[in-house]
């Protein structure tokens, strides 16, 4: 009697496992970007100094080209992240109205980029995350 070899491919289990790893890594990736955004907001600013409305507390605004200062924390607290069920799409951003105005500027306000620099500064760490062994 010869040797009998049976091979069973559990394709669905493999794909499910890969999706789980992808989702976990994408969740880590968007968390990296979110953390970088908070770091950029917290960094030193070189713009004008103002009073926070209704208080005697001052803050230094951002100068053009710097990430926004955290005068009210509205933008800071409005940063959200999400990952698709299959882990293939990760989203980091905000619905706070002035978030886009700060990023790209307006006719009266020069840009204070925060989202693009956060992605750019996170790129290496995220790349290393996805290069790790999958199983």
PDB file of N, CA, C and O in Angstrom, residues 80-110:
ATOM      1  N   UNK A  80     -11.388  62.115  14.378  1.00  0.00           N
ATOM      2  CA  UNK A  80     -11.991  60.779  14.445  1.00  0.00           C
ATOM      3  C   UNK A  80     -11.239  59.833  13.529  1.00  0.00           C
ATOM      4  O   UNK A  80     -10.571  60.271  12.580  1.00  0.00           O
ATOM      5  N   UNK A  81     -11.372  58.545  13.811  1.00  0.00           N
ATOM      6  CA  UNK A  81     -10.760  57.533  12.951  1.00  0.00           C
ATOM      7  C   UNK A  81     -11.711  56.361  12.802  1.00  0.00           C
ATOM      8  O   UNK A  81     -12.549  56.113  13.665  1.00  0.00           O
ATOM      9  N   UNK A  82     -11.562  55.647  11.682  1.00  0.00           N
ATOM     10  CA  UNK A  82     -12.416  54.490  11.420  1.00  0.00           C
ATOM     11  C   UNK A  82     -11.667  53.549  10.488  1.00  0.00           C
ATOM     12  O   UNK A  82     -10.769  53.974   9.752  1.00  0.00           O
ATOM     13  N   UNK A  83     -12.033  52.267  10.528  1.00  0.00           N
ATOM     14  CA  UNK A  83     -11.435  51.251   9.673  1.00  0.00           C
ATOM     15  C   UNK A  83     -12.562  50.414   9.097  1.00  0.00           C
ATOM     16  O   UNK A  83     -13.503  50.050   9.809  1.00  0.00           O
ATOM     17  N   UNK A  84     -12.470  50.109   7.805  1.00  0.00           N
ATOM     18  CA  UNK A  84     -13.479  49.265   7.168  1.00  0.00           C
ATOM     19  C   UNK A  84     -13.441  47.858   7.763  1.00  0.00           C
ATOM     20  O   UNK A  84     -12.439  47.446   8.354  1.00  0.00           O
ATOM     21  N   UNK A  85     -14.534  47.138   7.620  1.00  0.00           N
ATOM     22  CA  UNK A  85     -14.633  45.789   8.194  1.00  0.00           C
ATOM     23  C   UNK A  85     -13.536  44.853   7.703  1.00  0.00           C
ATOM     24  O   UNK A  85     -13.048  44.018   8.455  1.00  0.00           O
ATOM     25  N   UNK A  86     -13.130  44.998   6.444  1.00  0.00           N
ATOM     26  CA  UNK A  86     -12.095  44.110   5.915  1.00  0.00           C
ATOM     27  C   UNK A  86     -10.682  44.643   6.178  1.00  0.00           C
ATOM     28  O   UNK A  86      -9.701  43.996   5.831  1.00  0.00           O
ATOM     29  N   UNK A  87     -10.569  45.812   6.785  1.00  0.00           N
ATOM     30  CA  UNK A  87      -9.267  46.368   7.140  1.00  0.00           C
ATOM     31  C   UNK A  87      -8.517  46.995   5.988  1.00  0.00           C
ATOM     32  O   UNK A  87      -7.362  47.380   6.133  1.00  0.00           O
ATOM     33  N   UNK A  88      -9.152  47.143   4.846  1.00  0.00           N
ATOM     34  CA  UNK A  88      -8.466  47.678   3.675  1.00  0.00           C
ATOM     35  C   UNK A  88      -8.483  49.196   3.600  1.00  0.00           C
ATOM     36  O   UNK A  88      -7.699  49.789   2.865  1.00  0.00           O
ATOM     37  N   UNK A  89      -9.376  49.834   4.340  1.00  0.00           N
ATOM     38  CA  UNK A  89      -9.498  51.293   4.296  1.00  0.00           C
ATOM     39  C   UNK A  89      -9.481  51.836   5.720  1.00  0.00           C
ATOM     40  O   UNK A  89     -10.250  51.398   6.575  1.00  0.00           O
ATOM     41  N   UNK A  90      -8.594  52.802   5.949  1.00  0.00           N
ATOM     42  CA  UNK A  90      -8.537  53.495   7.226  1.00  0.00           C
ATOM     43  C   UNK A  90      -8.764  54.977   6.996  1.00  0.00           C
ATOM     44  O   UNK A  90      -8.268  55.539   6.012  1.00  0.00           O
ATOM     45  N   UNK A  91      -9.522  55.597   7.869  1.00  0.00           N
ATOM     46  CA  UNK A  91      -9.872  57.011   7.716  1.00  0.00           C
ATOM     47  C   UNK A  91      -9.507  57.755   8.994  1.00  0.00           C
ATOM     48  O   UNK A  91      -9.830  57.298  10.093  1.00  0.00           O
ATOM     49  N   UNK A  92      -8.842  58.892   8.826  1.00  0.00           N
ATOM     50  CA  UNK A  92      -8.551  59.795   9.935  1.00  0.00           C
ATOM     51  C   UNK A  92      -8.926  61.185   9.459  1.00  0.00           C
ATOM     52  O   UNK A  92      -8.541  61.597   8.361  1.00  0.00           O
ATOM     53  N   UNK A  93      -9.682  61.905  10.248  1.00  0.00           N
ATOM     54  CA  UNK A  93     -10.067  63.254   9.844  1.00  0.00           C
ATOM     55  C   UNK A  93     -11.023  63.873  10.836  1.00  0.00           C
ATOM     56  O   UNK A  93     -11.121  63.435  11.978  1.00  0.00           O
ATOM     57  N   UNK A  94     -11.731  64.895  10.378  1.00  0.00           N
ATOM     58  CA  UNK A  94     -12.658  65.606  11.240  1.00  0.00           C
ATOM     59  C   UNK A  94     -13.812  66.172  10.424  1.00  0.00           C
ATOM     60  O   UNK A  94     -13.669  66.426   9.225  1.00  0.00           O
ATOM     61  N   UNK A  95     -14.927  66.371  11.096  1.00  0.00           N
ATOM     62  CA  UNK A  95     -16.062  67.078  10.506  1.00  0.00           C
ATOM     63  C   UNK A  95     -16.168  68.495  11.061  1.00  0.00           C
ATOM     64  O   UNK A  95     -17.106  69.212  10.735  1.00  0.00           O
ATOM     65  N   UNK A  96     -15.225  68.885  11.903  1.00  0.00           N
ATOM     66  CA  UNK A  96     -15.219  70.230  12.460  1.00  0.00           C
ATOM     67  C   UNK A  96     -15.010  71.212  11.301  1.00  0.00           C
ATOM     68  O   UNK A  96     -14.078  71.061  10.504  1.00  0.00           O
ATOM     69  N   UNK A  97     -15.898  72.193  11.200  1.00  0.00           N
ATOM     70  CA  UNK A  97     -15.922  73.099  10.047  1.00  0.00           C
ATOM     71  C   UNK A  97     -14.568  73.737   9.739  1.00  0.00           C
ATOM     72  O   UNK A  97     -14.153  73.782   8.592  1.00  0.00           O
ATOM     73  N   UNK A  98     -13.887  74.231  10.744  1.00  0.00           N
ATOM     74  CA  UNK A  98     -12.656  74.964  10.446  1.00  0.00           C
ATOM     75  C   UNK A  98     -11.447  74.050  10.233  1.00  0.00           C
ATOM     76  O   UNK A  98     -10.356  74.517   9.939  1.00  0.00           O
ATOM     77  N   UNK A  99     -11.639  72.736  10.324  1.00  0.00           N
ATOM     78  CA  UNK A  99     -10.540  71.803  10.066  1.00  0.00           C
ATOM     79  C   UNK A  99      -9.997  71.936   8.656  1.00  0.00           C
ATOM     80  O   UNK A  99      -8.782  72.003   8.435  1.00  0.00           O
ATOM     81  N   UNK A 100     -10.890  71.985   7.680  1.00  0.00           N
ATOM     82  CA  UNK A 100     -10.481  72.134   6.280  1.00  0.00           C
ATOM     83  C   UNK A 100      -9.884  73.522   6.045  1.00  0.00           C
ATOM     84  O   UNK A 100      -8.887  73.663   5.339  1.00  0.00           O
ATOM     85  N   UNK A 101     -10.483  74.528   6.652  1.00  0.00           N
ATOM     86  CA  UNK A 101      -9.974  75.894   6.497  1.00  0.00           C
ATOM     87  C   UNK A 101      -8.548  76.007   7.035  1.00  0.00           C
ATOM     88  O   UNK A 101      -7.698  76.673   6.433  1.00  0.00           O
ATOM     89  N   UNK A 102      -8.285  75.348   8.142  1.00  0.00           N
ATOM     90  CA  UNK A 102      -6.938  75.379   8.701  1.00  0.00           C
ATOM     91  C   UNK A 102      -5.956  74.627   7.805  1.00  0.00           C
ATOM     92  O   UNK A 102      -4.860  75.096   7.538  1.00  0.00           O
ATOM     93  N   UNK A 103      -6.374  73.478   7.317  1.00  0.00           N
ATOM     94  CA  UNK A 103      -5.489  72.644   6.480  1.00  0.00           C
ATOM     95  C   UNK A 103      -5.105  73.348   5.185  1.00  0.00           C
ATOM     96  O   UNK A 103      -3.937  73.366   4.796  1.00  0.00           O
ATOM     97  N   UNK A 104      -6.082  73.907   4.497  1.00  0.00           N
ATOM     98  CA  UNK A 104      -5.839  74.454   3.162  1.00  0.00           C
ATOM     99  C   UNK A 104      -5.850  75.972   3.092  1.00  0.00           C
ATOM    100  O   UNK A 104      -5.472  76.545   2.068  1.00  0.00           O
ATOM    101  N   UNK A 105      -6.304  76.627   4.152  1.00  0.00           N
ATOM    102  CA  UNK A 105      -6.405  78.078   4.142  1.00  0.00           C
ATOM    103  C   UNK A 105      -7.691  78.544   3.465  1.00  0.00           C
ATOM    104  O   UNK A 105      -8.442  77.742   2.903  1.00  0.00           O
ATOM    105  N   UNK A 106      -7.938  79.820   3.557  1.00  0.00           N
ATOM    106  CA  UNK A 106      -9.104  80.440   2.924  1.00  0.00           C
ATOM    107  C   UNK A 106      -8.620  81.713   2.230  1.00  0.00           C
ATOM    108  O   UNK A 106      -7.413  81.985   2.203  1.00  0.00           O
ATOM    109  N   UNK A 107      -9.550  82.507   1.748  1.00  0.00           N
ATOM    110  CA  UNK A 107      -9.157  83.773   1.133  1.00  0.00           C
ATOM    111  C   UNK A 107      -8.544  84.723   2.145  1.00  0.00           C
ATOM    112  O   UNK A 107      -7.759  85.596   1.791  1.00  0.00           O
ATOM    113  N   UNK A 108      -8.894  84.562   3.416  1.00  0.00           N
ATOM    114  CA  UNK A 108      -8.410  85.495   4.438  1.00  0.00           C
ATOM    115  C   UNK A 108      -7.440  84.859   5.436  1.00  0.00           C
ATOM    116  O   UNK A 108      -6.814  85.579   6.203  1.00  0.00           O
ATOM    117  N   UNK A 109      -7.319  83.531   5.439  1.00  0.00           N
ATOM    118  CA  UNK A 109      -6.448  82.845   6.400  1.00  0.00           C
ATOM    119  C   UNK A 109      -5.468  81.958   5.640  1.00  0.00           C
ATOM    120  O   UNK A 109      -5.872  81.156   4.797  1.00  0.00           O
ATOM    121  N   UNK A 110      -4.178  82.134   5.927  1.00  0.00           N
ATOM    122  CA  UNK A 110      -3.180  81.276   5.286  1.00  0.00           C
ATOM    123  C   UNK A 110      -3.244  79.871   5.907  1.00  0.00           C
ATOM    124  O   UNK A 110      -3.633  79.706   7.062  1.00  0.00           O
TER     125      UNK A 110
END
